[in-house]
Amino acid sequence: MFLSQREREKKRGEKMKRFQGKVAIVTASTQGIGFGIAQRLGLEGASVVISSRKQKNVDEAVEKLRTQGIEVIGVVCHVSNPQQRKNLIDKTVQKYGHIDVVVSNAAANPSVDNILDTQESVLDKLWDINVKTSILLLQSASPYLHKGSSVVFISSIGAYQPQASMGMYGVTKTALLGLTKALATEMAPNTRVNCVAPGFVPTHFADFITRNEDVRKSIEERTLLKRLGTTEDMAAATAFLASDDASYITGETVVVAGGIPSRL
Ligand code: NAP
């Protein structure tokens, strides 16, 4: 019997309810990988707090998730805006009382310049959005994280081998691997901290790479599984790490890149 994508997601969610009674914040979650993660956690029973910069995108994403029976609220939050970050945590705690899962997914890639040609303002923006705001968000969230809670950072396969033209972006993603280790130590034993390093997923973010058919084919060839990743692939790995199925895993990064080489 043929099942649509949504029916498959719904069936999977019905089977596994690992987040029943749990509250999950996912940043940058009105489309792409973040939306996929919010959807997966929600279908598995989480109350989900989604967010991004634009109210319209937040409203549309909330609507899509509610039609799937997911308990969700949406909050506008540009991760670089301190007031909006505070509001994201405040609204979550007002509505649900506590936080079990934080998925830090926001990133920017504002330049294709070589690192040595990158303007200081761009270097600042990359550090700010891709690394610093993840730390600041967790500083605000940590008083509400209790025993058994979990943090997942979204890094990139580029963390292991920064790509030409995305060099500094890759370096910020490398920093998240270190941040995962450092915070896993700092937040243990109550909170586990892990990371997902996606390969190439044809989202808006990666459009400048994956829309070119020749480039897309060459990436598919570089994978062992001969395809690009999907938002569902990334959501599945994130949900595993955030769930009690991973209750003895902390400080680790899972590469979800179809076998593109990362490290031994
Ligand atoms: P995407 O499809 O372009 O989605 C980006 C989402 O982030 C949107 O909901 C957008 O909504 C929101 N957003 C953008 N800037 C934001 C900000 N400053 N603050 C809050 N929200 C913001 O991107 P994606 O491909 O899913 O990427 C998600 C994560 O995966 C990123 O960390 C990226 O580095 C990582 N990643 C992606 C790939 C890939 O191939 N796609 C590979 C490796 C790693 P608004 O416009 O409303 O803000």
Short mmCIF file of C-alpha atoms and ligand atoms in Angstrom, two decimals:
data_model
loop_
_atom_site.label_atom_id
_atom_site.label_comp_id
_atom_site.label_asym_id
_atom_site.label_seq_id
_atom_site.Cartn_x
_atom_site.Cartn_y
_atom_site.Cartn_z
CA MET A 1 0.00 0.00 0.00
CA PHE A 2 1.39 3.42 -0.95
CA LEU A 3 1.61 5.91 1.91
CA SER A 4 2.22 9.62 1.43
CA GLN A 5 5.11 11.31 3.24
CA ARG A 6 2.69 12.77 5.80
CA GLU A 7 0.98 9.41 6.36
CA ARG A 8 4.39 7.76 6.89
CA GLU A 9 5.35 10.46 9.41
CA LYS A 10 2.01 10.08 11.20
CA LYS A 11 2.34 6.29 11.36
CA ARG A 12 5.87 6.57 12.71
CA GLY A 13 4.74 9.09 15.29
CA GLU A 14 1.89 6.84 16.36
CA LYS A 15 4.29 3.93 16.83
CA MET A 16 6.89 5.79 18.89
CA LYS A 17 5.87 8.34 21.49
CA ARG A 18 9.24 8.96 23.07
CA PHE A 19 8.45 12.61 23.89
CA GLN A 20 5.05 12.25 25.53
CA GLY A 21 4.77 14.92 28.24
CA LYS A 22 8.01 16.58 27.13
CA VAL A 23 8.59 20.14 25.97
CA ALA A 24 10.94 20.87 23.08
CA ILE A 25 12.29 24.18 21.77
CA VAL A 26 13.67 24.10 18.23
CA THR A 27 15.28 27.27 16.86
CA ALA A 28 15.01 28.25 13.19
CA SER A 29 12.20 25.77 12.78
CA THR A 30 9.66 27.18 10.34
CA GLN A 31 11.11 25.31 7.37
CA GLY A 32 13.85 22.89 6.35
CA ILE A 33 15.69 20.75 8.89
CA GLY A 34 14.38 22.66 11.93
CA PHE A 35 10.78 22.22 10.81
CA GLY A 36 11.42 18.51 10.16
CA ILE A 37 12.82 18.13 13.68
CA ALA A 38 9.90 19.99 15.28
CA GLN A 39 7.46 17.85 13.31
CA ARG A 40 9.15 14.59 14.33
CA LEU A 41 9.34 15.52 18.03
CA GLY A 42 5.73 16.70 17.90
CA LEU A 43 4.47 13.53 16.22
CA GLU A 44 6.24 11.59 18.96
CA GLY A 45 4.25 13.44 21.59
CA ALA A 46 6.33 16.52 22.46
CA SER A 47 4.81 19.93 23.02
CA VAL A 48 6.87 21.89 20.53
CA VAL A 49 7.92 25.54 20.54
CA ILE A 50 8.92 26.63 17.07
CA SER A 51 10.50 29.92 16.08
CA SER A 52 12.15 31.95 13.33
CA ARG A 53 12.61 35.58 12.30
CA LYS A 54 9.36 36.17 10.43
CA GLN A 55 5.89 36.14 12.00
CA LYS A 56 4.29 34.95 8.76
CA ASN A 57 6.60 31.93 8.58
CA VAL A 58 5.95 31.16 12.25
CA ASP A 59 2.16 31.35 11.75
CA GLU A 60 2.24 29.13 8.66
CA ALA A 61 4.47 26.52 10.31
CA VAL A 62 2.30 26.43 13.46
CA GLU A 63 -0.76 25.89 11.28
CA LYS A 64 0.91 23.02 9.37
CA LEU A 65 1.93 21.29 12.59
CA ARG A 66 -1.47 21.76 14.26
CA THR A 67 -3.21 20.11 11.31
CA GLN A 68 -1.09 17.04 12.11
CA GLY A 69 -2.41 17.02 15.68
CA ILE A 70 0.81 18.40 17.16
CA GLU A 71 0.70 20.53 20.33
CA VAL A 72 2.69 23.60 19.28
CA ILE A 73 3.20 27.28 19.90
CA GLY A 74 5.20 29.64 17.69
CA VAL A 75 7.34 32.58 18.80
CA VAL A 76 9.21 35.06 16.62
CA CYS A 77 12.88 34.75 17.52
CA HIS A 78 15.84 36.00 15.54
CA VAL A 79 18.49 34.17 17.51
CA SER A 80 20.73 37.27 17.59
CA ASN A 81 18.05 39.36 19.30
CA PRO A 82 18.40 39.15 23.12
CA GLN A 83 14.81 40.28 23.79
CA GLN A 84 13.41 37.74 21.36
CA ARG A 85 15.57 34.97 22.84
CA LYS A 86 14.30 35.86 26.32
CA ASN A 87 10.74 35.93 25.00
CA LEU A 88 11.20 32.46 23.47
CA ILE A 89 12.17 31.00 26.84
CA ASP A 90 9.57 33.05 28.77
CA LYS A 91 6.70 32.01 26.47
CA THR A 92 7.76 28.36 26.68
CA VAL A 93 7.91 28.38 30.46
CA GLN A 94 4.65 30.37 30.81
CA LYS A 95 2.83 27.86 28.62
CA TYR A 96 4.46 24.55 29.59
CA GLY A 97 6.34 25.20 32.86
CA HIS A 98 9.63 23.54 31.97
CA ILE A 99 11.93 22.55 29.09
CA ASP A 100 13.10 19.02 28.25
CA VAL A 101 14.76 19.42 24.87
CA VAL A 102 16.57 22.31 23.16
CA VAL A 103 17.57 21.89 19.53
CA SER A 104 19.89 24.69 18.45
CA ASN A 105 19.53 24.74 14.68
CA ALA A 106 19.93 28.35 13.47
CA ALA A 107 22.85 29.21 11.21
CA ALA A 108 23.92 31.76 8.63
CA ASN A 109 26.29 31.55 5.71
CA PRO A 110 26.46 35.14 4.50
CA SER A 111 29.61 34.93 2.37
CA VAL A 112 31.40 32.77 -0.17
CA ASP A 113 34.68 34.67 0.25
CA ASN A 114 37.95 33.01 1.18
CA ILE A 115 38.52 33.22 4.91
CA LEU A 116 41.39 35.67 4.50
CA ASP A 117 39.18 37.94 2.37
CA THR A 118 36.17 37.84 4.71
CA GLN A 119 35.16 41.18 6.23
CA GLU A 120 35.27 41.50 10.01
CA SER A 121 31.53 42.21 10.16
CA VAL A 122 30.87 38.91 8.35
CA LEU A 123 33.23 37.02 10.66
CA ASP A 124 31.32 38.52 13.59
CA LYS A 125 27.95 37.51 12.12
CA LEU A 126 29.08 33.92 11.50
CA TRP A 127 30.39 33.57 15.06
CA ASP A 128 27.34 35.33 16.48
CA ILE A 129 24.58 33.33 14.78
CA ASN A 130 26.30 29.97 14.37
CA VAL A 131 27.96 29.68 17.79
CA LYS A 132 27.47 32.49 20.32
CA THR A 133 23.68 32.65 20.27
CA SER A 134 23.49 28.89 20.91
CA ILE A 135 25.41 29.50 24.13
CA LEU A 136 23.31 32.52 25.12
CA LEU A 137 20.07 30.64 24.48
CA LEU A 138 21.25 27.79 26.70
CA GLN A 139 22.25 30.26 29.43
CA SER A 140 18.62 31.42 29.47
CA ALA A 141 17.14 27.92 29.15
CA SER A 142 19.34 26.11 31.68
CA PRO A 143 17.40 27.12 34.84
CA TYR A 144 14.37 25.31 33.38
CA LEU A 145 16.22 22.16 32.23
CA HIS A 146 15.85 19.33 34.71
CA LYS A 147 17.18 15.80 35.13
CA GLY A 148 16.95 13.82 31.89
CA SER A 149 16.90 16.87 29.64
CA SER A 150 18.78 17.03 26.39
CA VAL A 151 20.42 19.53 24.04
CA VAL A 152 21.18 18.87 20.38
CA PHE A 153 23.30 21.20 18.23
CA ILE A 154 22.98 21.09 14.45
CA SER A 155 26.47 21.26 12.96
CA SER A 156 27.47 20.13 9.45
CA ILE A 157 29.61 17.59 7.59
CA GLY A 158 31.61 20.74 6.72
CA ALA A 159 32.72 20.84 10.36
CA TYR A 160 35.17 18.03 9.62
CA GLN A 161 36.51 19.38 6.33
CA PRO A 162 35.45 22.98 5.72
CA GLN A 163 34.53 23.33 2.03
CA ALA A 164 36.11 25.87 -0.30
CA SER A 165 33.86 28.97 -0.46
CA MET A 166 32.20 27.96 2.83
CA GLY A 167 35.39 27.85 4.87
CA MET A 168 34.50 30.09 7.78
CA TYR A 169 30.97 28.67 7.97
CA GLY A 170 32.64 25.25 8.30
CA VAL A 171 34.92 26.52 11.05
CA THR A 172 31.93 27.75 13.08
CA LYS A 173 30.41 24.29 12.65
CA THR A 174 33.71 22.77 13.89
CA ALA A 175 33.33 24.98 16.95
CA LEU A 176 29.98 23.33 17.67
CA LEU A 177 31.72 19.94 17.92
CA GLY A 178 33.94 21.39 20.65
CA LEU A 179 31.00 23.16 22.28
CA THR A 180 29.17 19.81 22.40
CA LYS A 181 32.08 18.22 24.29
CA ALA A 182 32.56 21.19 26.63
CA LEU A 183 28.89 21.59 27.53
CA ALA A 184 28.36 17.84 27.88
CA THR A 185 30.94 17.99 30.67
CA GLU A 186 29.51 21.16 32.17
CA MET A 187 25.84 20.11 32.05
CA ALA A 188 26.30 16.49 33.19
CA PRO A 189 24.76 14.52 34.76
CA ASN A 190 21.34 16.17 34.47
CA THR A 191 21.47 17.26 30.83
CA ARG A 192 22.96 15.38 27.89
CA VAL A 193 24.49 17.45 25.07
CA ASN A 194 24.93 15.97 21.59
CA CYS A 195 25.22 17.11 18.02
CA VAL A 196 24.05 16.13 14.53
CA ALA A 197 26.26 16.87 11.52
CA PRO A 198 24.08 16.79 8.41
CA GLY A 199 25.37 16.11 4.93
CA PHE A 200 23.70 17.84 2.01
CA VAL A 201 19.95 18.35 2.27
CA PRO A 202 18.10 20.22 -0.50
CA THR A 203 16.60 23.00 1.62
CA HIS A 204 16.43 26.73 0.95
CA PHE A 205 19.75 27.10 2.81
CA ALA A 206 21.54 24.66 0.49
CA ASP A 207 19.72 25.76 -2.64
CA PHE A 208 22.77 27.53 -4.06
CA ILE A 209 24.54 24.14 -4.03
CA THR A 210 21.83 21.60 -4.75
CA ARG A 211 19.79 23.45 -7.42
CA ASN A 212 22.56 22.93 -9.99
CA GLU A 213 21.95 19.47 -11.39
CA ASP A 214 25.62 18.71 -12.11
CA VAL A 215 26.66 19.77 -8.61
CA ARG A 216 23.79 17.83 -7.07
CA LYS A 217 24.79 14.68 -9.00
CA SER A 218 28.42 15.05 -7.97
CA ILE A 219 27.37 15.28 -4.31
CA GLU A 220 25.15 12.23 -4.67
CA GLU A 221 28.15 10.39 -6.12
CA ARG A 222 30.28 11.38 -3.12
CA THR A 223 27.84 9.67 -0.77
CA LEU A 224 27.94 5.90 -0.32
CA LEU A 225 24.14 5.81 -0.42
CA LYS A 226 23.97 7.73 -3.71
CA ARG A 227 21.46 10.34 -2.66
CA LEU A 228 21.10 13.64 -0.86
CA GLY A 229 19.84 13.66 2.71
CA THR A 230 16.28 14.55 3.66
CA THR A 231 14.94 16.65 6.50
CA GLU A 232 13.40 13.41 7.83
CA ASP A 233 16.87 11.79 7.98
CA MET A 234 18.12 14.69 10.11
CA ALA A 235 14.99 14.68 12.27
CA ALA A 236 15.30 10.95 12.95
CA ALA A 237 18.89 11.29 14.21
CA THR A 238 18.04 14.35 16.29
CA ALA A 239 15.00 12.67 17.83
CA PHE A 240 17.13 9.64 18.74
CA LEU A 241 19.79 11.77 20.46
CA ALA A 242 17.16 13.87 22.26
CA SER A 243 15.23 10.80 23.44
CA ASP A 244 15.80 8.39 26.32
CA ASP A 245 16.94 5.83 23.72
CA ALA A 246 20.21 7.79 23.85
CA SER A 247 20.24 8.08 27.64
CA TYR A 248 23.88 6.85 27.86
CA ILE A 249 25.14 9.09 25.05
CA THR A 250 26.51 12.56 25.69
CA GLY A 251 29.20 14.73 24.14
CA GLU A 252 28.88 12.94 20.79
CA THR A 253 28.28 14.04 17.23
CA VAL A 254 26.36 11.82 14.82
CA VAL A 255 27.23 12.40 11.18
CA VAL A 256 24.16 11.94 8.97
CA ALA A 257 25.70 12.34 5.54
CA GLY A 258 25.06 9.15 3.58
CA GLY A 259 28.63 7.99 4.13
CA ILE A 260 30.51 11.09 2.96
CA PRO A 261 33.86 10.73 4.79
CA SER A 262 34.05 12.59 8.09
CA ARG A 263 36.47 10.89 10.45
CA LEU A 264 37.47 7.42 11.66
P1 NAP B 1 16.53 26.42 5.75
O1 NAP B 1 15.72 25.35 5.12
O2 NAP B 1 16.96 27.55 4.91
O3 NAP B 1 15.69 26.96 7.01
C1 NAP B 1 16.17 27.97 7.76
C2 NAP B 1 15.19 28.27 8.88
O4 NAP B 1 15.86 29.13 9.78
C3 NAP B 1 13.95 29.00 8.45
O5 NAP B 1 12.88 28.56 9.25
C4 NAP B 1 14.27 30.47 8.73
O6 NAP B 1 13.05 31.17 8.90
C5 NAP B 1 15.10 30.32 9.99
N1 NAP B 1 16.13 31.33 10.26
C6 NAP B 1 17.07 31.80 9.42
N2 NAP B 1 17.88 32.66 10.06
C7 NAP B 1 17.45 32.72 11.35
C8 NAP B 1 17.86 33.44 12.50
N3 NAP B 1 18.90 34.29 12.45
N4 NAP B 1 17.20 33.26 13.66
C9 NAP B 1 16.14 32.42 13.71
N5 NAP B 1 15.69 31.72 12.66
C10 NAP B 1 16.34 31.87 11.48
O7 NAP B 1 17.88 25.83 6.42
P2 NAP B 1 18.33 24.32 6.73
O8 NAP B 1 19.04 23.79 5.54
O9 NAP B 1 17.18 23.58 7.29
O10 NAP B 1 19.46 24.57 7.84
C11 NAP B 1 19.22 24.30 9.20
C12 NAP B 1 20.52 23.95 9.87
O11 NAP B 1 21.12 22.81 9.24
C13 NAP B 1 21.60 25.05 9.87
O12 NAP B 1 22.26 25.05 11.09
C14 NAP B 1 22.56 24.59 8.78
O13 NAP B 1 23.86 25.09 8.98
C15 NAP B 1 22.47 23.09 8.98
N6 NAP B 1 22.92 22.32 7.81
C16 NAP B 1 22.20 22.32 6.68
C17 NAP B 1 22.64 21.55 5.60
C18 NAP B 1 21.89 21.46 4.30
O14 NAP B 1 22.42 20.86 3.35
N7 NAP B 1 20.69 22.00 4.20
C19 NAP B 1 23.85 20.83 5.70
C20 NAP B 1 24.56 20.89 6.88
C21 NAP B 1 24.09 21.63 7.94
P3 NAP B 1 12.94 32.81 8.83
O15 NAP B 1 13.37 33.19 7.45
O16 NAP B 1 11.50 33.11 9.15
O17 NAP B 1 13.88 33.30 9.89
#
